């Protein structure tokens, strides 16, 4: 799905002690850190509910770590969230800016 939308996948499951990024991609010249959430049913809440403020903080920390590790400190970047539920894929671009800046769906 992301490739069809023009994203170039750079790495999968970038892991640091404080968090993980499911996908590191590029969208044009912009680095994009992608969190993927999947739910088969509603027993565990919505995928959006799984992205708590703690999870957001870990995502931002992991993104900053990746930028520093790769020497891309000054690169343009954003965090997208991909929700897969009931066979439908929804992409929320620039969904996590800072740990306290989670958008209202």
PDB file of N, CA and C in Angstrom:
ATOM      1  N   UNK A   1       0.825  -1.201   0.000  1.00  0.00           N
ATOM      2  CA  UNK A   1       0.000   0.000   0.000  1.00  0.00           C
ATOM      3  C   UNK A   1       0.864   1.258   0.000  1.00  0.00           C
ATOM      4  N   UNK A   2       1.843   1.328   0.913  1.00  0.00           N
ATOM      5  CA  UNK A   2       2.693   2.521   0.982  1.00  0.00           C
ATOM      6  C   UNK A   2       3.522   2.700  -0.280  1.00  0.00           C
ATOM      7  N   UNK A   3       4.037   1.609  -0.805  1.00  0.00           N
ATOM      8  CA  UNK A   3       4.829   1.703  -2.043  1.00  0.00           C
ATOM      9  C   UNK A   3       3.989   2.248  -3.191  1.00  0.00           C
ATOM     10  N   UNK A   4       2.730   1.817  -3.255  1.00  0.00           N
ATOM     11  CA  UNK A   4       1.843   2.317  -4.311  1.00  0.00           C
ATOM     12  C   UNK A   4       1.593   3.812  -4.176  1.00  0.00           C
ATOM     13  N   UNK A   5       1.733   4.317  -2.950  1.00  0.00           N
ATOM     14  CA  UNK A   5       1.530   5.746  -2.707  1.00  0.00           C
ATOM     15  C   UNK A   5       2.817   6.554  -2.875  1.00  0.00           C
ATOM     16  N   UNK A   6       3.896   5.887  -3.294  1.00  0.00           N
ATOM     17  CA  UNK A   6       5.146   6.578  -3.562  1.00  0.00           C
ATOM     18  C   UNK A   6       6.165   6.556  -2.446  1.00  0.00           C
ATOM     19  N   UNK A   7       5.852   5.886  -1.329  1.00  0.00           N
ATOM     20  CA  UNK A   7       6.821   5.777  -0.242  1.00  0.00           C
ATOM     21  C   UNK A   7       7.913   4.784  -0.643  1.00  0.00           C
ATOM     22  N   UNK A   8       9.147   5.115  -0.322  1.00  0.00           N
ATOM     23  CA  UNK A   8      10.270   4.208  -0.535  1.00  0.00           C
ATOM     24  C   UNK A   8      10.670   3.655   0.831  1.00  0.00           C
ATOM     25  N   UNK A   9      10.606   2.354   1.002  1.00  0.00           N
ATOM     26  CA  UNK A   9      10.928   1.753   2.291  1.00  0.00           C
ATOM     27  C   UNK A   9      12.441   1.644   2.440  1.00  0.00           C
ATOM     28  N   UNK A  10      12.954   2.222   3.524  1.00  0.00           N
ATOM     29  CA  UNK A  10      14.392   2.218   3.793  1.00  0.00           C
ATOM     30  C   UNK A  10      14.744   1.084   4.745  1.00  0.00           C
ATOM     31  N   UNK A  11      14.000   0.959   5.836  1.00  0.00           N
ATOM     32  CA  UNK A  11      14.262  -0.111   6.798  1.00  0.00           C
ATOM     33  C   UNK A  11      12.980  -0.465   7.536  1.00  0.00           C
ATOM     34  N   UNK A  12      12.958  -1.668   8.059  1.00  0.00           N
ATOM     35  CA  UNK A  12      11.819  -2.163   8.838  1.00  0.00           C
ATOM     36  C   UNK A  12      12.275  -2.445  10.265  1.00  0.00           C
ATOM     37  N   UNK A  13      11.378  -2.201  11.211  1.00  0.00           N
ATOM     38  CA  UNK A  13      11.609  -2.532  12.622  1.00  0.00           C
ATOM     39  C   UNK A  13      12.924  -1.974  13.164  1.00  0.00           C
ATOM     40  N   UNK A  14      13.093  -0.667  13.040  1.00  0.00           N
ATOM     41  CA  UNK A  14      14.244   0.018  13.621  1.00  0.00           C
ATOM     42  C   UNK A  14      14.043   0.030  15.131  1.00  0.00           C
ATOM     43  N   UNK A  15      14.963  -0.577  15.847  1.00  0.00           N
ATOM     44  CA  UNK A  15      14.795  -0.814  17.279  1.00  0.00           C
ATOM     45  C   UNK A  15      15.886  -0.133  18.084  1.00  0.00           C
ATOM     46  N   UNK A  16      15.450   0.602  19.104  1.00  0.00           N
ATOM     47  CA  UNK A  16      16.369   1.136  20.108  1.00  0.00           C
ATOM     48  C   UNK A  16      15.802   0.768  21.475  1.00  0.00           C
ATOM     49  N   UNK A  17      16.561   1.040  22.516  1.00  0.00           N
ATOM     50  CA  UNK A  17      16.117   0.661  23.850  1.00  0.00           C
ATOM     51  C   UNK A  17      14.802   1.339  24.241  1.00  0.00           C
ATOM     52  N   UNK A  18      14.611   2.578  23.821  1.00  0.00           N
ATOM     53  CA  UNK A  18      13.429   3.339  24.226  1.00  0.00           C
ATOM     54  C   UNK A  18      12.249   3.201  23.270  1.00  0.00           C
ATOM     55  N   UNK A  19      12.372   2.421  22.218  1.00  0.00           N
ATOM     56  CA  UNK A  19      11.238   2.307  21.303  1.00  0.00           C
ATOM     57  C   UNK A  19      11.592   1.646  19.990  1.00  0.00           C
ATOM     58  N   UNK A  20      10.596   1.560  19.152  1.00  0.00           N
ATOM     59  CA  UNK A  20      10.750   0.920  17.852  1.00  0.00           C
ATOM     60  C   UNK A  20       9.960   1.711  16.824  1.00  0.00           C
ATOM     61  N   UNK A  21      10.486   1.723  15.612  1.00  0.00           N
ATOM     62  CA  UNK A  21       9.767   2.301  14.485  1.00  0.00           C
ATOM     63  C   UNK A  21       9.491   1.159  13.520  1.00  0.00           C
ATOM     64  N   UNK A  22       8.216   0.981  13.174  1.00  0.00           N
ATOM     65  CA  UNK A  22       7.857  -0.129  12.292  1.00  0.00           C
ATOM     66  C   UNK A  22       8.517  -0.004  10.927  1.00  0.00           C
ATOM     67  N   UNK A  23       8.437   1.184  10.338  1.00  0.00           N
ATOM     68  CA  UNK A  23       9.037   1.414   9.020  1.00  0.00           C
ATOM     69  C   UNK A  23       9.692   2.786   8.973  1.00  0.00           C
ATOM     70  N   UNK A  24      10.868   2.837   8.378  1.00  0.00           N
ATOM     71  CA  UNK A  24      11.478   4.118   8.033  1.00  0.00           C
ATOM     72  C   UNK A  24      11.394   4.186   6.515  1.00  0.00           C
ATOM     73  N   UNK A  25      10.770   5.241   6.025  1.00  0.00           N
ATOM     74  CA  UNK A  25      10.537   5.377   4.592  1.00  0.00           C
ATOM     75  C   UNK A  25      10.936   6.773   4.126  1.00  0.00           C
ATOM     76  N   UNK A  26      10.862   6.971   2.827  1.00  0.00           N
ATOM     77  CA  UNK A  26      11.011   8.309   2.256  1.00  0.00           C
ATOM     78  C   UNK A  26       9.777   8.572   1.407  1.00  0.00           C
ATOM     79  N   UNK A  27       9.290   9.784   1.522  1.00  0.00           N
ATOM     80  CA  UNK A  27       8.201  10.274   0.689  1.00  0.00           C
ATOM     81  C   UNK A  27       8.752  11.516   0.007  1.00  0.00           C
ATOM     82  N   UNK A  28       9.222  11.355  -1.214  1.00  0.00           N
ATOM     83  CA  UNK A  28       9.963  12.440  -1.857  1.00  0.00           C
ATOM     84  C   UNK A  28      11.270  12.637  -1.131  1.00  0.00           C
ATOM     85  N   UNK A  29      11.524  13.865  -0.676  1.00  0.00           N
ATOM     86  CA  UNK A  29      12.754  14.174   0.065  1.00  0.00           C
ATOM     87  C   UNK A  29      12.574  14.089   1.572  1.00  0.00           C
ATOM     88  N   UNK A  30      11.385  13.722   2.023  1.00  0.00           N
ATOM     89  CA  UNK A  30      11.074  13.700   3.444  1.00  0.00           C
ATOM     90  C   UNK A  30      11.224  12.300   4.026  1.00  0.00           C
ATOM     91  N   UNK A  31      11.976  12.184   5.120  1.00  0.00           N
ATOM     92  CA  UNK A  31      12.028  10.919   5.853  1.00  0.00           C
ATOM     93  C   UNK A  31      10.708  10.763   6.597  1.00  0.00           C
ATOM     94  N   UNK A  32      10.145   9.572   6.549  1.00  0.00           N
ATOM     95  CA  UNK A  32       8.869   9.320   7.211  1.00  0.00           C
ATOM     96  C   UNK A  32       9.019   8.099   8.107  1.00  0.00           C
ATOM     97  N   UNK A  33       8.709   8.303   9.393  1.00  0.00           N
ATOM     98  CA  UNK A  33       8.727   7.225  10.367  1.00  0.00           C
ATOM     99  C   UNK A  33       7.286   6.757  10.506  1.00  0.00           C
ATOM    100  N   UNK A  34       7.063   5.479  10.226  1.00  0.00           N
ATOM    101  CA  UNK A  34       5.701   4.956  10.127  1.00  0.00           C
ATOM    102  C   UNK A  34       5.418   3.960  11.242  1.00  0.00           C
ATOM    103  N   UNK A  35       4.336   4.213  11.959  1.00  0.00           N
ATOM    104  CA  UNK A  35       3.815   3.285  12.964  1.00  0.00           C
ATOM    105  C   UNK A  35       2.611   2.595  12.327  1.00  0.00           C
ATOM    106  N   UNK A  36       2.604   1.266  12.357  1.00  0.00           N
ATOM    107  CA  UNK A  36       1.508   0.491  11.788  1.00  0.00           C
ATOM    108  C   UNK A  36       0.721  -0.157  12.916  1.00  0.00           C
ATOM    109  N   UNK A  37      -0.580   0.053  12.918  1.00  0.00           N
ATOM    110  CA  UNK A  37      -1.456  -0.564  13.922  1.00  0.00           C
ATOM    111  C   UNK A  37      -2.540  -1.344  13.197  1.00  0.00           C
ATOM    112  N   UNK A  38      -2.714  -2.605  13.612  1.00  0.00           N
ATOM    113  CA  UNK A  38      -3.706  -3.493  13.009  1.00  0.00           C
ATOM    114  C   UNK A  38      -4.623  -4.023  14.097  1.00  0.00           C
ATOM    115  N   UNK A  39      -5.892  -4.099  13.789  1.00  0.00           N
ATOM    116  CA  UNK A  39      -6.864  -4.718  14.694  1.00  0.00           C
ATOM    117  C   UNK A  39      -7.803  -5.580  13.853  1.00  0.00           C
ATOM    118  N   UNK A  40      -8.008  -6.807  14.303  1.00  0.00           N
ATOM    119  CA  UNK A  40      -8.930  -7.704  13.611  1.00  0.00           C
ATOM    120  C   UNK A  40     -10.360  -7.514  14.095  1.00  0.00           C
ATOM    121  N   UNK A  41     -10.504  -7.091  15.331  1.00  0.00           N
ATOM    122  CA  UNK A  41     -11.825  -6.862  15.908  1.00  0.00           C
ATOM    123  C   UNK A  41     -11.751  -5.746  16.916  1.00  0.00           C
ATOM    124  N   UNK A  42     -12.814  -5.526  17.648  1.00  0.00           N
ATOM    125  CA  UNK A  42     -12.855  -4.438  18.594  1.00  0.00           C
ATOM    126  C   UNK A  42     -12.561  -4.823  20.027  1.00  0.00           C
ATOM    127  N   UNK A  43     -12.150  -6.067  20.257  1.00  0.00           N
ATOM    128  CA  UNK A  43     -11.938  -6.550  21.626  1.00  0.00           C
ATOM    129  C   UNK A  43     -10.868  -5.757  22.383  1.00  0.00           C
ATOM    130  N   UNK A  44      -9.892  -5.241  21.688  1.00  0.00           N
ATOM    131  CA  UNK A  44      -8.801  -4.521  22.341  1.00  0.00           C
ATOM    132  C   UNK A  44      -8.844  -3.025  22.049  1.00  0.00           C
ATOM    133  N   UNK A  45      -9.990  -2.513  21.670  1.00  0.00           N
ATOM    134  CA  UNK A  45     -10.122  -1.093  21.358  1.00  0.00           C
ATOM    135  C   UNK A  45      -9.715  -0.799  19.929  1.00  0.00           C
ATOM    136  N   UNK A  46      -9.739   0.473  19.595  1.00  0.00           N
ATOM    137  CA  UNK A  46      -9.387   0.885  18.236  1.00  0.00           C
ATOM    138  C   UNK A  46      -7.872   0.956  18.093  1.00  0.00           C
ATOM    139  N   UNK A  47      -7.372   0.884  16.877  1.00  0.00           N
ATOM    140  CA  UNK A  47      -5.924   1.023  16.675  1.00  0.00           C
ATOM    141  C   UNK A  47      -5.417   2.378  17.180  1.00  0.00           C
ATOM    142  N   UNK A  48      -6.215   3.423  16.997  1.00  0.00           N
ATOM    143  CA  UNK A  48      -5.813   4.750  17.449  1.00  0.00           C
ATOM    144  C   UNK A  48      -5.619   4.792  18.964  1.00  0.00           C
ATOM    145  N   UNK A  49      -6.458   4.076  19.693  1.00  0.00           N
ATOM    146  CA  UNK A  49      -6.342   4.049  21.150  1.00  0.00           C
ATOM    147  C   UNK A  49      -5.044   3.392  21.617  1.00  0.00           C
ATOM    148  N   UNK A  50      -4.454   2.565  20.766  1.00  0.00           N
ATOM    149  CA  UNK A  50      -3.207   1.881  21.117  1.00  0.00           C
ATOM    150  C   UNK A  50      -2.001   2.820  21.075  1.00  0.00           C
ATOM    151  N   UNK A  51      -2.173   3.998  20.483  1.00  0.00           N
ATOM    152  CA  UNK A  51      -1.074   4.943  20.393  1.00  0.00           C
ATOM    153  C   UNK A  51      -1.220   5.947  21.534  1.00  0.00           C
ATOM    154  N   UNK A  52      -0.755   5.523  22.686  1.00  0.00           N
ATOM    155  CA  UNK A  52      -0.855   6.327  23.907  1.00  0.00           C
ATOM    156  C   UNK A  52       0.210   7.426  23.901  1.00  0.00           C
ATOM    157  N   UNK A  53       0.138   8.318  24.870  1.00  0.00           N
ATOM    158  CA  UNK A  53       1.157   9.368  24.965  1.00  0.00           C
ATOM    159  C   UNK A  53       2.539   8.757  25.194  1.00  0.00           C
ATOM    160  N   UNK A  54       2.602   7.656  25.936  1.00  0.00           N
ATOM    161  CA  UNK A  54       3.883   6.960  26.149  1.00  0.00           C
ATOM    162  C   UNK A  54       4.418   6.418  24.820  1.00  0.00           C
ATOM    163  N   UNK A  55       3.545   5.817  24.015  1.00  0.00           N
ATOM    164  CA  UNK A  55       3.941   5.287  22.701  1.00  0.00           C
ATOM    165  C   UNK A  55       4.410   6.425  21.798  1.00  0.00           C
ATOM    166  N   UNK A  56       3.714   7.547  21.843  1.00  0.00           N
ATOM    167  CA  UNK A  56       4.111   8.708  21.046  1.00  0.00           C
ATOM    168  C   UNK A  56       5.510   9.179  21.429  1.00  0.00           C
ATOM    169  N   UNK A  57       5.776   9.240  22.735  1.00  0.00           N
ATOM    170  CA  UNK A  57       7.092   9.664  23.211  1.00  0.00           C
ATOM    171  C   UNK A  57       8.172   8.709  22.722  1.00  0.00           C
ATOM    172  N   UNK A  58       7.891   7.422  22.749  1.00  0.00           N
ATOM    173  CA  UNK A  58       8.854   6.429  22.262  1.00  0.00           C
ATOM    174  C   UNK A  58       9.085   6.580  20.763  1.00  0.00           C
ATOM    175  N   UNK A  59       8.031   6.862  20.013  1.00  0.00           N
ATOM    176  CA  UNK A  59       8.171   7.052  18.565  1.00  0.00           C
ATOM    177  C   UNK A  59       9.074   8.247  18.257  1.00  0.00           C
ATOM    178  N   UNK A  60       8.834   9.357  18.937  1.00  0.00           N
ATOM    179  CA  UNK A  60       9.638  10.553  18.707  1.00  0.00           C
ATOM    180  C   UNK A  60      11.086  10.307  19.125  1.00  0.00           C
ATOM    181  N   UNK A  61      11.286   9.639  20.244  1.00  0.00           N
ATOM    182  CA  UNK A  61      12.634   9.325  20.714  1.00  0.00           C
ATOM    183  C   UNK A  61      13.366   8.434  19.712  1.00  0.00           C
ATOM    184  N   UNK A  62      12.682   7.425  19.205  1.00  0.00           N
ATOM    185  CA  UNK A  62      13.297   6.528  18.221  1.00  0.00           C
ATOM    186  C   UNK A  62      13.596   7.270  16.922  1.00  0.00           C
ATOM    187  N   UNK A  63      12.717   8.161  16.514  1.00  0.00           N
ATOM    188  CA  UNK A  63      12.955   8.938  15.290  1.00  0.00           C
ATOM    189  C   UNK A  63      14.188   9.826  15.467  1.00  0.00           C
ATOM    190  N   UNK A  64      14.280  10.501  16.594  1.00  0.00           N
ATOM    191  CA  UNK A  64      15.445  11.356  16.849  1.00  0.00           C
ATOM    192  C   UNK A  64      16.731  10.535  16.891  1.00  0.00           C
ATOM    193  N   UNK A  65      16.658   9.349  17.481  1.00  0.00           N
ATOM    194  CA  UNK A  65      17.814   8.465  17.533  1.00  0.00           C
ATOM    195  C   UNK A  65      18.252   8.067  16.120  1.00  0.00           C
ATOM    196  N   UNK A  66      17.280   7.706  15.282  1.00  0.00           N
ATOM    197  CA  UNK A  66      17.583   7.319  13.903  1.00  0.00           C
ATOM    198  C   UNK A  66      18.250   8.478  13.168  1.00  0.00           C
ATOM    199  N   UNK A  67      17.691   9.680  13.310  1.00  0.00           N
ATOM    200  CA  UNK A  67      18.250  10.849  12.631  1.00  0.00           C
ATOM    201  C   UNK A  67      19.692  11.088  13.060  1.00  0.00           C
ATOM    202  N   UNK A  68      19.945  10.984  14.355  1.00  0.00           N
ATOM    203  CA  UNK A  68      21.300  11.195  14.872  1.00  0.00           C
ATOM    204  C   UNK A  68      22.244  10.091  14.402  1.00  0.00           C
ATOM    205  N   UNK A  69      21.785   8.848  14.487  1.00  0.00           N
ATOM    206  CA  UNK A  69      22.618   7.701  14.115  1.00  0.00           C
ATOM    207  C   UNK A  69      23.021   7.730  12.644  1.00  0.00           C
ATOM    208  N   UNK A  70      22.137   8.224  11.801  1.00  0.00           N
ATOM    209  CA  UNK A  70      22.397   8.227  10.359  1.00  0.00           C
ATOM    210  C   UNK A  70      22.958   9.552   9.856  1.00  0.00           C
ATOM    211  N   UNK A  71      23.183  10.506  10.769  1.00  0.00           N
ATOM    212  CA  UNK A  71      23.723  11.798  10.364  1.00  0.00           C
ATOM    213  C   UNK A  71      22.718  12.665   9.633  1.00  0.00           C
ATOM    214  N   UNK A  72      21.453  12.388   9.816  1.00  0.00           N
ATOM    215  CA  UNK A  72      20.396  13.127   9.117  1.00  0.00           C
ATOM    216  C   UNK A  72      19.698  14.109  10.058  1.00  0.00           C
ATOM    217  N   UNK A  73      20.446  14.637  11.033  1.00  0.00           N
ATOM    218  CA  UNK A  73      19.860  15.520  12.048  1.00  0.00           C
ATOM    219  C   UNK A  73      19.055  16.677  11.462  1.00  0.00           C
ATOM    220  N   UNK A  74      19.475  17.185  10.329  1.00  0.00           N
ATOM    221  CA  UNK A  74      18.819  18.348   9.734  1.00  0.00           C
ATOM    222  C   UNK A  74      17.804  17.978   8.648  1.00  0.00           C
ATOM    223  N   UNK A  75      17.551  16.698   8.487  1.00  0.00           N
ATOM    224  CA  UNK A  75      16.632  16.259   7.437  1.00  0.00           C
ATOM    225  C   UNK A  75      15.188  16.633   7.773  1.00  0.00           C
ATOM    226  N   UNK A  76      14.416  16.872   6.745  1.00  0.00           N
ATOM    227  CA  UNK A  76      12.984  17.078   6.928  1.00  0.00           C
ATOM    228  C   UNK A  76      12.360  15.712   7.223  1.00  0.00           C
ATOM    229  N   UNK A  77      11.501  15.654   8.263  1.00  0.00           N
ATOM    230  CA  UNK A  77      10.913  14.369   8.623  1.00  0.00           C
ATOM    231  C   UNK A  77       9.528  14.566   9.215  1.00  0.00           C
ATOM    232  N   UNK A  78       8.787  13.443   9.234  1.00  0.00           N
ATOM    233  CA  UNK A  78       7.474  13.433   9.859  1.00  0.00           C
ATOM    234  C   UNK A  78       7.183  12.007  10.311  1.00  0.00           C
ATOM    235  N   UNK A  79       6.154  11.863  11.132  1.00  0.00           N
ATOM    236  CA  UNK A  79       5.714  10.532  11.566  1.00  0.00           C
ATOM    237  C   UNK A  79       4.294  10.312  11.075  1.00  0.00           C
ATOM    238  N   UNK A  80       4.095   9.231  10.353  1.00  0.00           N
ATOM    239  CA  UNK A  80       2.771   8.846   9.869  1.00  0.00           C
ATOM    240  C   UNK A  80       2.295   7.630  10.645  1.00  0.00           C
ATOM    241  N   UNK A  81       0.995   7.487  10.764  1.00  0.00           N
ATOM    242  CA  UNK A  81       0.401   6.307  11.383  1.00  0.00           C
ATOM    243  C   UNK A  81      -0.479   5.636  10.341  1.00  0.00           C
ATOM    244  N   UNK A  82      -0.256   4.332  10.168  1.00  0.00           N
ATOM    245  CA  UNK A  82      -1.057   3.535   9.243  1.00  0.00           C
ATOM    246  C   UNK A  82      -1.950   2.633  10.082  1.00  0.00           C
ATOM    247  N   UNK A  83      -3.254   2.741   9.849  1.00  0.00           N
ATOM    248  CA  UNK A  83      -4.240   1.940  10.562  1.00  0.00           C
ATOM    249  C   UNK A  83      -4.805   0.919   9.585  1.00  0.00           C
ATOM    250  N   UNK A  84      -4.750  -0.351   9.979  1.00  0.00           N
ATOM    251  CA  UNK A  84      -5.327  -1.424   9.168  1.00  0.00           C
ATOM    252  C   UNK A  84      -6.397  -2.087  10.019  1.00  0.00           C
ATOM    253  N   UNK A  85      -7.631  -1.956   9.566  1.00  0.00           N
ATOM    254  CA  UNK A  85      -8.750  -2.510  10.326  1.00  0.00           C
ATOM    255  C   UNK A  85      -9.861  -2.901   9.363  1.00  0.00           C
ATOM    256  N   UNK A  86     -10.345  -4.109   9.532  1.00  0.00           N
ATOM    257  CA  UNK A  86     -11.447  -4.628   8.711  1.00  0.00           C
ATOM    258  C   UNK A  86     -11.145  -4.518   7.224  1.00  0.00           C
ATOM    259  N   UNK A  87      -9.912  -4.806   6.850  1.00  0.00           N
ATOM    260  CA  UNK A  87      -9.533  -4.792   5.442  1.00  0.00           C
ATOM    261  C   UNK A  87      -9.354  -3.410   4.848  1.00  0.00           C
ATOM    262  N   UNK A  88      -9.442  -2.379   5.657  1.00  0.00           N
ATOM    263  CA  UNK A  88      -9.306  -1.004   5.186  1.00  0.00           C
ATOM    264  C   UNK A  88      -8.026  -0.402   5.744  1.00  0.00           C
ATOM    265  N   UNK A  89      -7.270   0.278   4.892  1.00  0.00           N
ATOM    266  CA  UNK A  89      -6.039   0.933   5.304  1.00  0.00           C
ATOM    267  C   UNK A  89      -6.242   2.443   5.290  1.00  0.00           C
ATOM    268  N   UNK A  90      -5.908   3.079   6.411  1.00  0.00           N
ATOM    269  CA  UNK A  90      -5.998   4.536   6.516  1.00  0.00           C
ATOM    270  C   UNK A  90      -4.638   5.058   6.927  1.00  0.00           C
ATOM    271  N   UNK A  91      -4.172   6.084   6.229  1.00  0.00           N
ATOM    272  CA  UNK A  91      -2.882   6.681   6.549  1.00  0.00           C
ATOM    273  C   UNK A  91      -3.127   8.082   7.107  1.00  0.00           C
ATOM    274  N   UNK A  92      -2.603   8.304   8.306  1.00  0.00           N
ATOM    275  CA  UNK A  92      -2.659   9.618   8.942  1.00  0.00           C
ATOM    276  C   UNK A  92      -1.264  10.226   8.821  1.00  0.00           C
ATOM    277  N   UNK A  93      -1.117  11.177   7.911  1.00  0.00           N
ATOM    278  CA  UNK A  93       0.187  11.804   7.710  1.00  0.00           C
ATOM    279  C   UNK A  93       0.474  12.816   8.811  1.00  0.00           C
ATOM    280  N   UNK A  94       1.744  12.863   9.206  1.00  0.00           N
ATOM    281  CA  UNK A  94       2.220  13.813  10.203  1.00  0.00           C
ATOM    282  C   UNK A  94       1.431  13.695  11.504  1.00  0.00           C
ATOM    283  N   UNK A  95       1.122  12.468  11.886  1.00  0.00           N
ATOM    284  CA  UNK A  95       0.243  12.208  13.029  1.00  0.00           C
ATOM    285  C   UNK A  95       0.900  12.457  14.383  1.00  0.00           C
ATOM    286  N   UNK A  96       2.191  12.230  14.478  1.00  0.00           N
ATOM    287  CA  UNK A  96       2.890  12.422  15.756  1.00  0.00           C
ATOM    288  C   UNK A  96       3.985  13.457  15.535  1.00  0.00           C
ATOM    289  N   UNK A  97       3.786  14.644  16.100  1.00  0.00           N
ATOM    290  CA  UNK A  97       4.792  15.707  15.984  1.00  0.00           C
ATOM    291  C   UNK A  97       5.643  15.763  17.237  1.00  0.00           C
ATOM    292  N   UNK A  98       4.993  15.776  18.356  1.00  0.00           N
ATOM    293  CA  UNK A  98       5.648  15.746  19.661  1.00  0.00           C
ATOM    294  C   UNK A  98       4.767  14.883  20.556  1.00  0.00           C
ATOM    295  N   UNK A  99       5.287  14.370  21.649  1.00  0.00           N
ATOM    296  CA  UNK A  99       4.521  13.438  22.482  1.00  0.00           C
ATOM    297  C   UNK A  99       3.153  13.945  22.923  1.00  0.00           C
ATOM    298  N   UNK A 100       2.982  15.241  23.090  1.00  0.00           N
ATOM    299  CA  UNK A 100       1.690  15.744  23.570  1.00  0.00           C
ATOM    300  C   UNK A 100       0.820  16.273  22.441  1.00  0.00           C
ATOM    301  N   UNK A 101       1.222  16.074  21.200  1.00  0.00           N
ATOM    302  CA  UNK A 101       0.520  16.674  20.074  1.00  0.00           C
ATOM    303  C   UNK A 101      -0.200  15.616  19.226  1.00  0.00           C
ATOM    304  N   UNK A 102      -0.869  14.700  19.863  1.00  0.00           N
ATOM    305  CA  UNK A 102      -1.600  13.658  19.139  1.00  0.00           C
ATOM    306  C   UNK A 102      -2.865  14.252  18.542  1.00  0.00           C
ATOM    307  N   UNK A 103      -3.124  14.000  17.260  1.00  0.00           N
ATOM    308  CA  UNK A 103      -4.295  14.623  16.624  1.00  0.00           C
ATOM    309  C   UNK A 103      -5.610  13.979  17.070  1.00  0.00           C
ATOM    310  N   UNK A 104      -6.651  14.720  16.940  1.00  0.00           N
ATOM    311  CA  UNK A 104      -7.989  14.160  17.142  1.00  0.00           C
ATOM    312  C   UNK A 104      -8.426  13.554  15.828  1.00  0.00           C
ATOM    313  N   UNK A 105      -8.855  12.331  15.862  1.00  0.00           N
ATOM    314  CA  UNK A 105      -9.273  11.653  14.634  1.00  0.00           C
ATOM    315  C   UNK A 105     -10.605  12.173  14.278  1.00  0.00           C
TER     316      UNK A 105
END
